[in-house]
Amino acid sequence: ETGVTQTPRHLVMGMTNKKSLKCEQHLGHNAMYWYKQSAKKPLELMFVYSLEERVENNSVPSRFSPECPNSSHLFLHLHTLQPEDSALYLCASSLGDTQYFGPGTRLTVL
Amino acid sequence: GQQVMQIPQYQHVQEGEDFTTYCNSSTTLSNIQWYKQRPGGHPVFLIQLVKSGEVKKQKRLTFQFGEAKKNSSLHITATQTTDVGTYFCAGPNTGNQFYFGTGTSLTVIP
């Protein structure tokens, strides 16, 4: 266990649905990250929050909307997704450089 | 843009054989980290190297950071079935942007 939890672990949604992914850490870390991991592709960094402020947004489509209400929680709001958005979405947190990952949410978009 | 490439992409070895994965960054990294992701799991931090030319060992695993801080290697001696997984290098560049490598997937045949 790394101390980073993600819910739900699995999610199936239609293209017109709206859903949210949740990430929680109680490690005292001050940065949180969203990554997308697709089959046969490297980890893609989506968003970085440091001290609850978004510091990086790597050209992610607007159908993905992050929210970081406090240093322990991170959300990824999803709406009107496409089938190619199906992937494993990993949350991570860090205090220095080392990142601690959650178990991920396996997302399938039908 | 910056790239962090790993070779090989896939490696199948007989149990007991050695294994090496190589990591090459297009720019200098402040430090290099290695992560292991078991099948169906999430990346787990293994080690961090900071100094140019640094070598660290963890039991059967040997990690090296190149003199120019642009490449690194992970060598596993006498692989075991528990070594199965994908190994990622990662690190921040001098601009503090964090990148993951493309990963090497290791299969160990009993």
PDB file of C-alpha atoms in Angstrom:
ATOM      1  CA  GLU A   1       0.000   0.000   0.000  1.00  0.00           C
ATOM      2  CA  THR A   2       1.357   3.394  -0.966  1.00  0.00           C
ATOM      3  CA  GLY A   3      -1.112   5.545   0.922  1.00  0.00           C
ATOM      4  CA  VAL A   4      -2.680   6.841  -2.280  1.00  0.00           C
ATOM      5  CA  THR A   5      -6.202   5.633  -2.945  1.00  0.00           C
ATOM      6  CA  GLN A   6      -8.331   5.991  -6.032  1.00  0.00           C
ATOM      7  CA  THR A   7     -12.033   5.444  -6.584  1.00  0.00           C
ATOM      8  CA  PRO A   8     -13.646   3.913  -8.422  1.00  0.00           C
ATOM      9  CA  ARG A   9     -11.237   1.169  -9.453  1.00  0.00           C
ATOM     10  CA  HIS A  10     -13.254   0.398 -12.568  1.00  0.00           C
ATOM     11  CA  LEU A  11     -15.628   2.614 -14.515  1.00  0.00           C
ATOM     12  CA  VAL A  12     -17.656   2.027 -17.644  1.00  0.00           C
ATOM     13  CA  MET A  13     -19.381   5.043 -19.113  1.00  0.00           C
ATOM     14  CA  GLY A  14     -21.140   6.122 -22.242  1.00  0.00           C
ATOM     15  CA  MET A  15     -19.989   9.046 -24.326  1.00  0.00           C
ATOM     16  CA  THR A  16     -22.749  11.288 -23.010  1.00  0.00           C
ATOM     17  CA  ASN A  17     -22.193  10.532 -19.319  1.00  0.00           C
ATOM     18  CA  LYS A  18     -20.554  12.742 -16.726  1.00  0.00           C
ATOM     19  CA  LYS A  19     -18.447  11.042 -14.073  1.00  0.00           C
ATOM     20  CA  SER A  20     -15.639  11.915 -11.686  1.00  0.00           C
ATOM     21  CA  LEU A  21     -12.529  10.085 -10.572  1.00  0.00           C
ATOM     22  CA  LYS A  22     -11.294  10.626  -7.050  1.00  0.00           C
ATOM     23  CA  CYS A  23      -7.807  10.427  -5.605  1.00  0.00           C
ATOM     24  CA  GLU A  24      -6.865  10.768  -1.958  1.00  0.00           C
ATOM     25  CA  GLN A  25      -3.532  10.811  -0.173  1.00  0.00           C
ATOM     26  CA  HIS A  26      -2.727  11.151   3.492  1.00  0.00           C
ATOM     27  CA  LEU A  27       1.046  11.094   3.156  1.00  0.00           C
ATOM     28  CA  GLY A  28       1.489  14.803   3.748  1.00  0.00           C
ATOM     29  CA  HIS A  29       2.533  15.329   0.142  1.00  0.00           C
ATOM     30  CA  ASN A  30       2.169  18.730  -1.483  1.00  0.00           C
ATOM     31  CA  ALA A  31       1.907  17.780  -5.145  1.00  0.00           C
ATOM     32  CA  MET A  32      -0.578  15.577  -6.961  1.00  0.00           C
ATOM     33  CA  TYR A  33      -0.674  14.297 -10.518  1.00  0.00           C
ATOM     34  CA  TRP A  34      -2.996  12.712 -13.039  1.00  0.00           C
ATOM     35  CA  TYR A  35      -1.535  10.317 -15.597  1.00  0.00           C
ATOM     36  CA  LYS A  36      -3.115   8.402 -18.456  1.00  0.00           C
ATOM     37  CA  GLN A  37      -1.741   4.977 -19.281  1.00  0.00           C
ATOM     38  CA  SER A  38      -2.927   3.408 -22.518  1.00  0.00           C
ATOM     39  CA  ALA A  39      -1.898   0.040 -23.853  1.00  0.00           C
ATOM     40  CA  LYS A  40       1.486   0.106 -25.573  1.00  0.00           C
ATOM     41  CA  LYS A  41       2.017   3.808 -24.807  1.00  0.00           C
ATOM     42  CA  PRO A  42       4.221   5.512 -22.218  1.00  0.00           C
ATOM     43  CA  LEU A  43       2.716   7.164 -19.187  1.00  0.00           C
ATOM     44  CA  GLU A  44       1.208  10.475 -20.228  1.00  0.00           C
ATOM     45  CA  LEU A  45       1.274  13.248 -17.659  1.00  0.00           C
ATOM     46  CA  MET A  46      -2.038  15.107 -17.783  1.00  0.00           C
ATOM     47  CA  PHE A  47      -2.121  17.535 -14.871  1.00  0.00           C
ATOM     48  CA  VAL A  48       0.079  18.573 -11.979  1.00  0.00           C
ATOM     49  CA  TYR A  49      -1.065  20.378  -8.865  1.00  0.00           C
ATOM     50  CA  SER A  50       1.432  21.846  -6.439  1.00  0.00           C
ATOM     51  CA  LEU A  51       0.105  23.305  -3.199  1.00  0.00           C
ATOM     52  CA  GLU A  52      -3.387  23.054  -4.697  1.00  0.00           C
ATOM     53  CA  GLU A  53      -2.514  25.170  -7.719  1.00  0.00           C
ATOM     54  CA  ARG A  54      -2.422  23.714 -11.203  1.00  0.00           C
ATOM     55  CA  VAL A  55       1.136  24.054 -12.465  1.00  0.00           C
ATOM     56  CA  GLU A  56       0.995  21.895 -15.550  1.00  0.00           C
ATOM     57  CA  ASN A  57      -1.633  21.062 -18.120  1.00  0.00           C
ATOM     58  CA  ASN A  58      -0.205  19.044 -20.957  1.00  0.00           C
ATOM     59  CA  SER A  59      -2.576  19.949 -23.777  1.00  0.00           C
ATOM     60  CA  VAL A  60      -5.315  17.799 -22.351  1.00  0.00           C
ATOM     61  CA  PRO A  61      -8.747  18.084 -24.042  1.00  0.00           C
ATOM     62  CA  SER A  62     -11.295  20.128 -22.140  1.00  0.00           C
ATOM     63  CA  ARG A  63     -13.489  17.068 -21.662  1.00  0.00           C
ATOM     64  CA  PHE A  64     -11.093  16.304 -18.795  1.00  0.00           C
ATOM     65  CA  SER A  65     -11.400  18.802 -15.959  1.00  0.00           C
ATOM     66  CA  PRO A  66      -9.226  18.491 -12.825  1.00  0.00           C
ATOM     67  CA  GLU A  67     -10.043  19.831  -9.403  1.00  0.00           C
ATOM     68  CA  CYS A  68      -7.842  19.991  -6.318  1.00  0.00           C
ATOM     69  CA  PRO A  69      -9.882  21.290  -3.362  1.00  0.00           C
ATOM     70  CA  ASN A  70      -7.072  20.645  -0.857  1.00  0.00           C
ATOM     71  CA  SER A  71      -3.669  19.028  -0.699  1.00  0.00           C
ATOM     72  CA  SER A  72      -5.124  15.589   0.095  1.00  0.00           C
ATOM     73  CA  HIS A  73      -7.737  15.296  -2.628  1.00  0.00           C
ATOM     74  CA  LEU A  74      -7.685  15.397  -6.390  1.00  0.00           C
ATOM     75  CA  PHE A  75     -10.541  14.872  -8.794  1.00  0.00           C
ATOM     76  CA  LEU A  76     -10.779  14.335 -12.512  1.00  0.00           C
ATOM     77  CA  HIS A  77     -14.176  15.275 -13.911  1.00  0.00           C
ATOM     78  CA  LEU A  78     -15.100  13.562 -17.145  1.00  0.00           C
ATOM     79  CA  HIS A  79     -17.735  14.562 -19.686  1.00  0.00           C
ATOM     80  CA  THR A  80     -18.521  13.634 -23.288  1.00  0.00           C
ATOM     81  CA  LEU A  81     -15.560  11.303 -23.500  1.00  0.00           C
ATOM     82  CA  GLN A  82     -14.531   9.380 -26.608  1.00  0.00           C
ATOM     83  CA  PRO A  83     -13.776   5.654 -26.893  1.00  0.00           C
ATOM     84  CA  GLU A  84     -10.070   6.473 -27.338  1.00  0.00           C
ATOM     85  CA  ASP A  85     -10.124   7.906 -23.811  1.00  0.00           C
ATOM     86  CA  SER A  86     -10.419   4.360 -22.471  1.00  0.00           C
ATOM     87  CA  ALA A  87      -7.291   3.776 -20.391  1.00  0.00           C
ATOM     88  CA  LEU A  88      -5.911   3.358 -16.902  1.00  0.00           C
ATOM     89  CA  TYR A  89      -5.949   6.707 -15.092  1.00  0.00           C
ATOM     90  CA  LEU A  90      -3.317   6.910 -12.405  1.00  0.00           C
ATOM     91  CA  CYS A  91      -3.071   9.434  -9.637  1.00  0.00           C
ATOM     92  CA  ALA A  92       0.233  10.107  -7.907  1.00  0.00           C
ATOM     93  CA  SER A  93       1.468  12.349  -5.132  1.00  0.00           C
ATOM     94  CA  SER A  94       4.879  13.563  -4.060  1.00  0.00           C
ATOM     95  CA  LEU A  95       6.701  15.682  -1.543  1.00  0.00           C
ATOM     96  CA  GLY A  96      10.011  15.824  -3.416  1.00  0.00           C
ATOM     97  CA  ASP A  97      10.718  14.151  -6.723  1.00  0.00           C
ATOM     98  CA  THR A  98       9.619  10.624  -5.857  1.00  0.00           C
ATOM     99  CA  GLN A  99       6.068   9.900  -6.888  1.00  0.00           C
ATOM    100  CA  TYR A 100       3.746   7.497  -5.123  1.00  0.00           C
ATOM    101  CA  PHE A 101       1.027   6.073  -7.293  1.00  0.00           C
ATOM    102  CA  GLY A 102      -2.482   4.999  -6.531  1.00  0.00           C
ATOM    103  CA  PRO A 103      -3.897   1.744  -7.918  1.00  0.00           C
ATOM    104  CA  GLY A 104      -5.562   3.529 -10.819  1.00  0.00           C
ATOM    105  CA  THR A 105      -9.045   3.664 -12.296  1.00  0.00           C
ATOM    106  CA  ARG A 106      -9.620   1.436 -15.318  1.00  0.00           C
ATOM    107  CA  LEU A 107     -11.918   3.503 -17.532  1.00  0.00           C
ATOM    108  CA  THR A 108     -13.860   2.109 -20.462  1.00  0.00           C
ATOM    109  CA  VAL A 109     -15.800   4.491 -22.690  1.00  0.00           C
ATOM    110  CA  LEU A 110     -18.464   2.844 -24.810  1.00  0.00           C
TER     111      LEU A 110
ATOM    112  CA  GLY B   1      10.051  18.068 -27.176  1.00  0.00           C
ATOM    113  CA  GLN B   2      11.890  16.106 -24.558  1.00  0.00           C
ATOM    114  CA  GLN B   3      11.926  12.354 -24.920  1.00  0.00           C
ATOM    115  CA  VAL B   4      12.949   9.590 -22.579  1.00  0.00           C
ATOM    116  CA  MET B   5      13.350   6.363 -24.496  1.00  0.00           C
ATOM    117  CA  GLN B   6      13.957   2.894 -23.128  1.00  0.00           C
ATOM    118  CA  ILE B   7      15.271  -0.155 -24.901  1.00  0.00           C
ATOM    119  CA  PRO B   8      14.312  -2.828 -25.356  1.00  0.00           C
ATOM    120  CA  GLN B   9      10.560  -2.345 -25.348  1.00  0.00           C
ATOM    121  CA  TYR B  10      10.021  -6.014 -24.539  1.00  0.00           C
ATOM    122  CA  GLN B  11      12.363  -8.687 -23.189  1.00  0.00           C
ATOM    123  CA  HIS B  12      11.738 -12.369 -22.599  1.00  0.00           C
ATOM    124  CA  VAL B  13      14.342 -14.205 -20.550  1.00  0.00           C
ATOM    125  CA  GLN B  14      14.681 -17.671 -19.108  1.00  0.00           C
ATOM    126  CA  GLU B  15      14.606 -17.706 -15.340  1.00  0.00           C
ATOM    127  CA  GLY B  16      18.165 -17.357 -14.079  1.00  0.00           C
ATOM    128  CA  GLU B  17      19.346 -15.262 -17.008  1.00  0.00           C
ATOM    129  CA  ASP B  18      20.400 -11.653 -16.608  1.00  0.00           C
ATOM    130  CA  PHE B  19      18.401  -8.674 -17.876  1.00  0.00           C
ATOM    131  CA  THR B  20      19.289  -5.075 -18.678  1.00  0.00           C
ATOM    132  CA  THR B  21      17.134  -2.116 -19.678  1.00  0.00           C
ATOM    133  CA  TYR B  22      18.595   1.127 -20.956  1.00  0.00           C
ATOM    134  CA  CYS B  23      17.137   4.590 -20.530  1.00  0.00           C
ATOM    135  CA  ASN B  24      18.112   7.553 -22.713  1.00  0.00           C
ATOM    136  CA  SER B  25      16.936  11.117 -22.286  1.00  0.00           C
ATOM    137  CA  SER B  26      17.185  13.781 -24.975  1.00  0.00           C
ATOM    138  CA  THR B  27      18.126  16.326 -22.287  1.00  0.00           C
ATOM    139  CA  THR B  28      19.987  16.331 -18.993  1.00  0.00           C
ATOM    140  CA  LEU B  29      18.063  15.064 -15.990  1.00  0.00           C
ATOM    141  CA  SER B  30      18.492  16.370 -12.450  1.00  0.00           C
ATOM    142  CA  ASN B  31      18.090  12.861 -11.146  1.00  0.00           C
ATOM    143  CA  ILE B  32      16.904   9.497 -12.417  1.00  0.00           C
ATOM    144  CA  GLN B  33      14.304   7.335 -10.772  1.00  0.00           C
ATOM    145  CA  TRP B  34      13.267   3.796 -11.538  1.00  0.00           C
ATOM    146  CA  TYR B  35       9.804   2.381 -11.078  1.00  0.00           C
ATOM    147  CA  LYS B  36       8.407  -1.124 -11.460  1.00  0.00           C
ATOM    148  CA  GLN B  37       4.850  -1.869 -12.534  1.00  0.00           C
ATOM    149  CA  ARG B  38       3.649  -5.428 -12.066  1.00  0.00           C
ATOM    150  CA  PRO B  39       1.002  -6.720 -14.511  1.00  0.00           C
ATOM    151  CA  GLY B  40      -2.334  -5.231 -13.458  1.00  0.00           C
ATOM    152  CA  GLY B  41      -0.635  -3.007 -10.899  1.00  0.00           C
ATOM    153  CA  HIS B  42       0.610   0.543 -10.632  1.00  0.00           C
ATOM    154  CA  PRO B  43       4.140   1.967 -10.821  1.00  0.00           C
ATOM    155  CA  VAL B  44       6.088   1.550  -7.594  1.00  0.00           C
ATOM    156  CA  PHE B  45       9.200   3.552  -6.822  1.00  0.00           C
ATOM    157  CA  LEU B  46      12.404   1.500  -6.689  1.00  0.00           C
ATOM    158  CA  ILE B  47      15.315   3.912  -6.372  1.00  0.00           C
ATOM    159  CA  GLN B  48      16.671   7.373  -7.143  1.00  0.00           C
ATOM    160  CA  LEU B  49      20.151   8.284  -8.358  1.00  0.00           C
ATOM    161  CA  VAL B  50      21.316  11.865  -8.247  1.00  0.00           C
ATOM    162  CA  LYS B  51      25.039  12.072  -8.926  1.00  0.00           C
ATOM    163  CA  SER B  52      26.735  11.774 -12.278  1.00  0.00           C
ATOM    164  CA  GLY B  53      28.168   8.247 -12.655  1.00  0.00           C
ATOM    165  CA  GLU B  54      26.371   6.997  -9.561  1.00  0.00           C
ATOM    166  CA  VAL B  55      25.864   3.265  -9.114  1.00  0.00           C
ATOM    167  CA  LYS B  56      23.479   1.744  -6.594  1.00  0.00           C
ATOM    168  CA  LYS B  57      22.590  -1.857  -5.816  1.00  0.00           C
ATOM    169  CA  GLN B  58      19.495  -3.448  -4.391  1.00  0.00           C
ATOM    170  CA  LYS B  59      20.088  -7.169  -3.983  1.00  0.00           C
ATOM    171  CA  ARG B  60      20.124  -8.497  -7.562  1.00  0.00           C
ATOM    172  CA  LEU B  61      19.364  -5.085  -9.125  1.00  0.00           C
ATOM    173  CA  THR B  62      22.124  -2.673 -10.158  1.00  0.00           C
ATOM    174  CA  PHE B  63      21.289   0.873 -11.223  1.00  0.00           C
ATOM    175  CA  GLN B  64      23.632   3.264 -13.002  1.00  0.00           C
ATOM    176  CA  PHE B  65      23.346   6.966 -13.842  1.00  0.00           C
ATOM    177  CA  GLY B  66      25.434   8.107 -16.760  1.00  0.00           C
ATOM    178  CA  GLU B  67      28.241  10.637 -16.528  1.00  0.00           C
ATOM    179  CA  ALA B  68      26.320  13.144 -18.635  1.00  0.00           C
ATOM    180  CA  LYS B  69      23.125  12.527 -16.598  1.00  0.00           C
ATOM    181  CA  LYS B  70      21.248  11.724 -19.796  1.00  0.00           C
ATOM    182  CA  ASN B  71      21.190   7.958 -19.577  1.00  0.00           C
ATOM    183  CA  SER B  72      20.751   5.207 -17.068  1.00  0.00           C
ATOM    184  CA  SER B  73      20.563   1.449 -16.878  1.00  0.00           C
ATOM    185  CA  LEU B  74      18.975  -1.198 -14.698  1.00  0.00           C
ATOM    186  CA  HIS B  75      20.576  -4.625 -14.607  1.00  0.00           C
ATOM    187  CA  ILE B  76      18.990  -7.642 -12.949  1.00  0.00           C
ATOM    188  CA  THR B  77      21.220 -10.613 -12.193  1.00  0.00           C
ATOM    189  CA  ALA B  78      19.743 -14.119 -12.279  1.00  0.00           C
ATOM    190  CA  THR B  79      16.137 -13.138 -12.940  1.00  0.00           C
ATOM    191  CA  GLN B  80      13.302 -14.698 -10.998  1.00  0.00           C
ATOM    192  CA  THR B  81       9.620 -14.945 -11.873  1.00  0.00           C
ATOM    193  CA  THR B  82       8.939 -12.235  -9.295  1.00  0.00           C
ATOM    194  CA  ASP B  83      10.895  -9.806 -11.489  1.00  0.00           C
ATOM    195  CA  VAL B  84       8.128  -9.858 -14.113  1.00  0.00           C
ATOM    196  CA  GLY B  85       6.731  -6.416 -14.892  1.00  0.00           C
ATOM    197  CA  THR B  86       7.408  -3.186 -16.724  1.00  0.00           C
ATOM    198  CA  TYR B  87      10.365  -1.089 -15.623  1.00  0.00           C
ATOM    199  CA  PHE B  88      10.203   2.666 -16.119  1.00  0.00           C
ATOM    200  CA  CYS B  89      12.906   5.245 -15.730  1.00  0.00           C
ATOM    201  CA  ALA B  90      11.805   8.783 -14.931  1.00  0.00           C
ATOM    202  CA  GLY B  91      13.192  12.092 -13.863  1.00  0.00           C
ATOM    203  CA  PRO B  92      12.961  15.870 -13.918  1.00  0.00           C
ATOM    204  CA  ASN B  93      14.878  17.921 -16.411  1.00  0.00           C
ATOM    205  CA  THR B  94      16.681  21.086 -15.398  1.00  0.00           C
ATOM    206  CA  GLY B  95      13.418  22.960 -15.913  1.00  0.00           C
ATOM    207  CA  ASN B  96      11.821  20.713 -13.300  1.00  0.00           C
ATOM    208  CA  GLN B  97       9.506  19.044 -15.798  1.00  0.00           C
ATOM    209  CA  PHE B  98       9.072  15.374 -14.964  1.00  0.00           C
ATOM    210  CA  TYR B  99       9.167  12.702 -17.656  1.00  0.00           C
ATOM    211  CA  PHE B 100       8.645   8.957 -17.644  1.00  0.00           C
ATOM    212  CA  GLY B 101      10.464   6.663 -20.026  1.00  0.00           C
ATOM    213  CA  THR B 102       8.679   4.433 -22.497  1.00  0.00           C
ATOM    214  CA  GLY B 103       9.184   1.374 -20.300  1.00  0.00           C
ATOM    215  CA  THR B 104      10.628  -2.100 -20.769  1.00  0.00           C
ATOM    216  CA  SER B 105       8.310  -5.039 -20.261  1.00  0.00           C
ATOM    217  CA  LEU B 106      10.105  -8.054 -18.787  1.00  0.00           C
ATOM    218  CA  THR B 107       8.767 -11.582 -19.050  1.00  0.00           C
ATOM    219  CA  VAL B 108      10.565 -14.331 -17.146  1.00  0.00           C
ATOM    220  CA  ILE B 109      10.008 -17.865 -18.398  1.00  0.00           C
ATOM    221  CA  PRO B 110      10.179 -20.458 -15.601  1.00  0.00           C
TER     222      PRO B 110
END
